Coordinates of C-alpha atoms in Angstrom, one line a residue:
X27 CA -0.4 -0.4 0.5
X28 CA 1.0 2.7 -0.9
X29 CA 1.8 6.5 2.9
X30 CA 1.8 9.3 2.4
X31 CA 3.0 11.6 5.4
X32 CA 2.8 14.7 6.0
X33 CA 3.9 17.8 7.5
X34 CA 2.6 21.3 9.0
X35 CA -0.9 19.8 8.7
X36 CA -3.2 23.1 10.4
X37 CA -6.5 22.1 12.2
X38 CA -7.9 23.8 9.1
X39 CA -6.7 21.6 6.9
X40 CA -7.7 18.3 8.4
X41 CA -11.1 18.6 7.1
X42 CA -9.8 18.4 3.6
X43 CA -7.4 16.0 4.1
X44 CA -10.4 13.7 6.1
X45 CA -11.5 14.4 2.3
X46 CA -8.9 13.1 0.0
X47 CA -8.4 10.1 2.5
X48 CA -12.1 8.9 1.6
X49 CA -11.9 9.9 -1.2
X50 CA -8.4 7.0 -1.5
X51 CA -8.8 4.3 0.6
X52 CA -6.2 2.7 -1.1
X53 CA -3.8 5.1 0.4
X54 CA -2.5 5.6 4.3
X55 CA -1.6 8.6 5.1
X56 CA -0.1 10.2 8.1
X57 CA 0.3 12.9 9.5
X58 CA 1.8 15.5 11.8
X59 CA 1.3 19.0 12.8
X60 CA 5.2 19.8 13.2
X61 CA 7.6 20.8 10.7
X62 CA 9.9 19.1 8.4
X63 CA 13.4 19.6 10.0
X64 CA 16.1 16.9 10.3
X65 CA 15.2 15.6 13.7
X66 CA 11.1 15.7 12.2
X67 CA 12.0 13.4 9.2
X68 CA 12.5 10.3 10.6
X69 CA 8.6 10.4 11.0
X70 CA 8.3 10.3 7.3
X71 CA 11.0 6.9 6.9
X72 CA 9.3 4.4 4.8
X73 CA 6.8 6.2 2.6
X74 CA 6.2 6.8 -0.5
X75 CA 6.4 10.6 -0.3
X76 CA 6.5 13.3 1.4
X77 CA 3.4 17.0 1.6
X78 CA 4.9 20.2 3.6
X79 CA 4.0 23.6 3.8
X80 CA 6.3 25.1 5.7
X81 CA 8.6 29.2 5.7
X82 CA 11.1 27.6 7.8
X83 CA 14.5 26.5 4.9
X84 CA 13.6 22.7 3.0
X85 CA 18.4 22.1 4.2
X86 CA 20.3 20.1 2.8
X87 CA 20.2 18.3 6.3
X88 CA 16.5 17.7 6.5
X89 CA 16.4 16.4 3.2
X90 CA 19.0 14.3 3.7
X91 CA 17.8 12.8 6.5
X92 CA 14.1 12.5 4.7
X93 CA 16.4 10.7 2.0
X94 CA 17.9 8.2 4.5
X95 CA 14.0 6.8 5.4
X96 CA 13.2 6.4 2.2
X97 CA 11.5 8.9 0.9
X98 CA 12.4 10.7 -2.6
X99 CA 9.6 13.0 -3.2
X100 CA 9.1 16.6 -1.9
X101 CA 4.7 17.7 -2.9
X102 CA 4.8 21.4 -1.8
X103 CA 0.7 22.6 -0.5
X104 CA 2.3 26.0 -1.7
X105 CA 3.5 27.8 -4.8
X106 CA 7.4 29.2 -3.8
X107 CA 9.8 26.9 -4.0
X108 CA 12.5 29.4 -2.6
X109 CA 13.2 28.0 0.3
X110 CA 14.2 24.9 -0.9
X111 CA 17.7 23.9 -1.3
X112 CA 17.8 22.8 -4.8
X113 CA 21.6 22.0 -4.6
X114 CA 20.8 19.6 -1.6
X115 CA 17.3 18.0 -3.3
X116 CA 19.1 17.2 -7.1
X117 CA 22.1 15.5 -5.2
X118 CA 19.3 13.5 -3.1
X119 CA 17.0 12.7 -6.2
X120 CA 13.8 14.3 -5.3
X121 CA 11.6 14.5 -7.4
X122 CA 9.6 18.3 -5.8
X123 CA 6.4 19.0 -6.7
X124 CA 3.5 22.8 -5.5
X125 CA 0.0 23.8 -6.0
X126 CA 0.9 26.9 -9.2
X127 CA -2.7 27.3 -9.1
X128 CA -5.1 27.0 -6.0
X129 CA -7.4 29.5 -6.0
X130 CA -7.1 32.8 -7.9
X131 CA -10.1 33.8 -6.7
X132 CA -9.1 34.2 -3.3
X133 CA -6.1 36.7 -3.6
X134 CA -8.2 38.4 -6.6
X135 CA -10.9 39.1 -3.4
X136 CA -9.3 39.8 -1.0
X137 CA -6.7 42.6 -3.1
X138 CA -10.1 44.2 -4.6
X139 CA -12.0 43.7 -1.3
X140 CA -8.5 45.5 0.7
X141 CA -8.6 48.8 -2.9
X142 CA -12.4 49.0 -2.4
X143 CA -11.6 50.0 1.5
X144 CA -9.8 51.6 1.0
X145 CA -11.3 53.9 -1.5
X146 CA -14.1 53.6 1.3
X147 CA -12.0 54.9 4.6
X148 CA -13.7 52.0 6.3
X149 CA -11.3 52.3 8.9
X150 CA -11.3 55.6 10.4
X151 CA -14.8 55.1 9.4
X152 CA -15.3 52.1 11.6
X153 CA -13.4 53.4 14.5
X154 CA -15.0 56.4 14.3
X155 CA -18.6 54.1 14.4
X156 CA -16.5 52.3 17.6
X157 CA -16.9 55.3 19.7
X158 CA -19.8 55.8 18.9
X159 CA -19.0 59.1 16.8
X160 CA -22.2 58.7 13.6
X161 CA -21.0 61.9 11.9
X162 CA -20.8 61.6 8.2
X163 CA -17.5 64.4 8.1
X164 CA -15.1 63.9 7.1
X165 CA -14.7 60.6 6.0
X166 CA -16.1 60.7 2.5
X167 CA -15.0 57.5 0.3
X168 CA -14.6 57.4 -3.4
X169 CA -16.1 55.3 -6.0
X170 CA -14.4 52.5 -8.0
X171 CA -15.4 53.6 -11.3
X172 CA -14.1 57.0 -11.5
X173 CA -10.6 55.4 -10.7
X174 CA -8.3 54.4 -13.4
X175 CA -6.5 51.0 -12.0
X176 CA -3.3 49.2 -12.8
X177 CA -3.5 46.1 -12.8
X178 CA 0.3 44.6 -13.3
X179 CA 0.9 41.0 -13.9
X180 CA -2.1 39.4 -15.7
X181 CA -1.5 35.5 -15.5
X182 CA -4.5 33.5 -13.3
X183 CA -4.7 36.1 -10.2
X184 CA -4.3 38.7 -12.1
X185 CA -6.6 38.4 -15.0
X186 CA -9.7 36.9 -11.8
X187 CA -8.7 41.0 -10.9
X188 CA -9.8 42.4 -13.3
X189 CA -12.6 40.4 -14.4
X190 CA -14.6 41.5 -10.8
X191 CA -12.9 44.9 -11.6
X192 CA -14.8 45.3 -14.7
X193 CA -17.5 44.4 -12.4
X194 CA -17.3 48.2 -10.3
X195 CA -16.9 50.1 -13.7
X196 CA -13.4 51.0 -13.3
X197 CA -10.9 51.8 -15.9
X198 CA -8.5 48.9 -16.0
X199 CA -5.1 49.2 -17.7
X200 CA -2.3 46.6 -17.2
X201 CA 1.2 45.5 -17.9
X202 CA 2.7 42.7 -18.1
X203 CA 5.8 41.7 -20.4
X204 CA 3.7 37.9 -21.1
X205 CA 0.4 39.7 -22.5
X206 CA -3.0 37.6 -22.3
X207 CA -4.7 37.4 -25.9
X208 CA -7.7 38.2 -25.1
X209 CA -6.6 41.2 -23.1
X210 CA -4.3 43.0 -25.9
X211 CA -7.1 42.0 -28.0
X212 CA -9.8 44.7 -25.4
X213 CA -6.8 46.8 -25.2
X214 CA -6.1 46.7 -22.5
X215 CA -2.1 46.9 -21.5
X216 CA -0.3 49.8 -22.0
X217 CA 3.4 49.7 -23.6
X218 CA 5.2 50.8 -20.3
X219 CA 5.4 50.2 -16.6
X220 CA 5.8 53.9 -16.6
X221 CA 2.7 54.8 -18.3
X222 CA 0.9 52.7 -16.0
X223 CA 2.7 54.9 -13.2
X224 CA 1.4 58.1 -15.0
X225 CA -2.0 57.0 -15.6
X226 CA -2.7 55.4 -12.4
X227 CA -5.0 56.3 -9.8
X228 CA -4.6 52.7 -8.0
X229 CA -2.0 50.0 -9.0
X230 CA -2.4 46.2 -7.5
X231 CA 0.5 44.0 -7.8
X232 CA -0.1 40.7 -9.5
X233 CA 3.6 39.4 -10.0
X234 CA 6.1 37.3 -8.4
X235 CA 8.7 37.6 -6.5
X236 CA 11.3 36.8 -8.5
X237 CA 15.0 38.7 -8.8
X238 CA 13.5 40.9 -11.9
X239 CA 10.8 42.4 -9.9
X240 CA 12.1 42.9 -6.5
X241 CA 11.4 45.9 -5.6
X242 CA 9.9 47.8 -7.9
X243 CA 8.3 49.4 -6.0
X244 CA 11.0 52.3 -5.3
X245 CA 11.1 56.4 -4.5
X246 CA 12.1 55.9 -8.2
X247 CA 8.9 54.3 -9.5
X248 CA 7.1 56.1 -6.6
X249 CA 8.6 59.5 -8.0
X250 CA 6.4 58.5 -11.1
X251 CA 3.0 57.7 -10.3
X252 CA -0.4 60.2 -9.8
X253 CA 0.4 61.9 -7.1
X254 CA -2.1 60.8 -4.0
X255 CA -1.5 57.2 -6.0
X256 CA -3.2 53.8 -3.9
X257 CA -0.4 50.1 -3.8
X258 CA -2.2 47.5 -3.6
X259 CA 0.3 44.9 -2.9
X260 CA -1.3 41.0 -2.3
X261 CA 1.6 39.3 -4.6
X262 CA 4.4 39.2 -2.8
X263 CA 6.8 41.4 -0.6
X264 CA 9.9 41.7 -2.2
X265 CA 7.8 43.6 -3.9
X266 CA 8.1 46.6 -2.1
X267 CA 11.4 48.8 -0.2
X268 CA 8.8 49.6 2.5
X269 CA 11.0 52.3 3.9
X270 CA 10.2 54.1 0.6
X271 CA 6.8 53.3 1.0
X272 CA 6.4 55.1 4.6
X273 CA 8.1 57.5 3.3
X274 CA 5.6 58.6 0.0
X275 CA 3.0 57.7 3.1
X276 CA 4.4 60.4 5.2
X277 CA 4.7 63.3 2.2
X278 CA 0.9 62.1 1.2
X279 CA 3.2 61.0 -2.7
X280 CA 0.7 57.4 -1.6
X281 CA -2.5 58.2 0.6
X282 CA -3.1 54.8 0.7
X283 CA -1.4 51.5 1.2
X284 CA -2.9 48.1 1.8
X285 CA -0.4 44.8 1.8
X286 CA -0.9 41.1 2.9
X287 CA 3.3 40.3 2.2
X288 CA 6.3 41.8 3.9
X289 CA 9.7 41.1 2.8
X290 CA 10.5 40.8 6.0
X291 CA 6.9 38.6 7.3
X292 CA 8.9 35.3 8.5
X293 CA 9.0 34.6 11.7
X294 CA 6.4 37.8 12.1
X295 CA 3.4 36.6 10.9
X296 CA 1.0 33.7 12.0
X297 CA 2.2 34.7 15.1
X298 CA 0.1 36.0 18.1
X299 CA 1.8 38.8 19.7
X300 CA -0.8 39.9 21.8
X301 CA 0.7 41.4 25.7
X302 CA 4.0 41.3 24.0
X303 CA 6.4 43.6 23.0
X304 CA 6.1 44.0 18.5
X305 CA 9.5 43.2 16.8
X306 CA 9.1 45.3 13.8
X307 CA 8.9 49.0 14.3
X308 CA 7.4 49.3 10.7
X309 CA 5.1 47.6 10.6
X310 CA 3.7 48.9 14.2
X311 CA 4.1 52.5 12.5
X312 CA 2.0 51.1 9.6
X313 CA -0.9 49.1 10.8
X314 CA -1.3 52.0 13.0
X315 CA -1.8 54.5 10.1
X316 CA -5.8 55.2 8.7
X317 CA -4.4 54.8 5.5
X318 CA -3.4 51.9 5.2
X319 CA -5.0 47.9 5.8
X320 CA -2.1 45.6 6.6
X321 CA -2.8 41.9 6.4
X322 CA -1.2 38.7 7.6
X323 CA -1.0 36.8 4.4
X324 CA -4.3 35.9 4.5
X325 CA -5.1 36.3 1.3
X326 CA -5.6 33.1 -0.6
X327 CA -6.7 31.7 3.1
X328 CA -10.3 30.5 2.0
X329 CA -12.1 26.5 2.8
X330 CA -11.7 26.2 -0.7
X331 CA -8.1 27.5 -1.9
X332 CA -7.1 25.1 1.3
X333 CA -9.0 22.2 -0.2
X334 CA -7.3 22.3 -2.7
X335 CA -3.8 23.0 -1.9
X336 CA -3.7 19.2 -0.1
X337 CA -5.8 17.9 -2.7
X338 CA -3.0 18.9 -5.5
X339 CA -0.6 18.0 -3.0
X340 CA -1.8 14.5 -2.2
X341 CA -2.4 14.4 -6.0
X342 CA 1.3 15.0 -6.8
X343 CA 2.4 12.4 -4.1
X344 CA 0.4 9.7 -5.4
X345 CA 1.6 10.2 -9.0
X346 CA 4.8 10.2 -8.5
X347 CA 4.9 7.3 -6.2
X348 CA 3.3 5.7 -8.9
X349 CA 6.5 6.9 -11.0
X350 CA 4.1 8.7 -13.1
X351 CA 4.7 13.1 -13.5
X352 CA 2.2 15.2 -11.9
X353 CA 1.3 18.2 -14.0
X354 CA 2.5 21.0 -10.8
X355 CA 6.2 19.4 -11.2
X356 CA 8.9 20.9 -10.4
X357 CA 11.6 21.2 -13.2
X358 CA 14.5 22.5 -11.5

């Protein structure tokens, strides 16, 4: 019988895992809430594959320990693979998969919800109401249909976001070096990022955190944007030079900012800091601002997305065990 061992299973993943198990009675499944480390690797001894999701690095030591127990495939329940020691993975002969598309709608919806909240100033309005101040002024909002929204990146998530924005009646412009034929036919693309920066009232990012995109939102690019621009980042933390954003919020060049990701989020996000000293002054400052919305990498966090991440990763692990190559294989 094929055996799959999973690491880092959260309580919110258990319903999806149980549903997958029920649909695959021929597969033996075991799991732990602990993450994969050199010490926990032995829990998977004898398994045909490991399913994982963690922000910890998949180090040489962890992969070596996993391979020593006979495990030679690693199926990630997430997209990112930048925390894998690929040299070690090659040395130990690992086959690797990820879940590149789990629910574009989850991230797209969150980004547009946050954009809408900024436009309608819900954070300061909520604060007023909580204090029983029910006056309208000066918390006046703006309508989405009156905005030119610049969408950077038109992959799965960007396309869903564009469809949502069209429903609001916003004017959408887009930039992507790899253009979508349908969107190109609609005339949505501008030729350069500089054109998008110059025209957009709101800018939302939907691009990967590859080296070429590192700090694409920086002092120079912000200077090319409209005064009072709104920026939304629900993609990757390293796309944004947070110091440049803070300076531009201070000057008013950026009027509002929403972030779901942060370059230094590991060890900060998905932790309970209530009653403790908060370790990041920049994020504390941003959280305190009435024109900034901070969420701790939760754009993806929906029941549908979690279900897909569990099911697709386990499907890939079983495919590897059967000597097959899943569609979600990571070529490296």
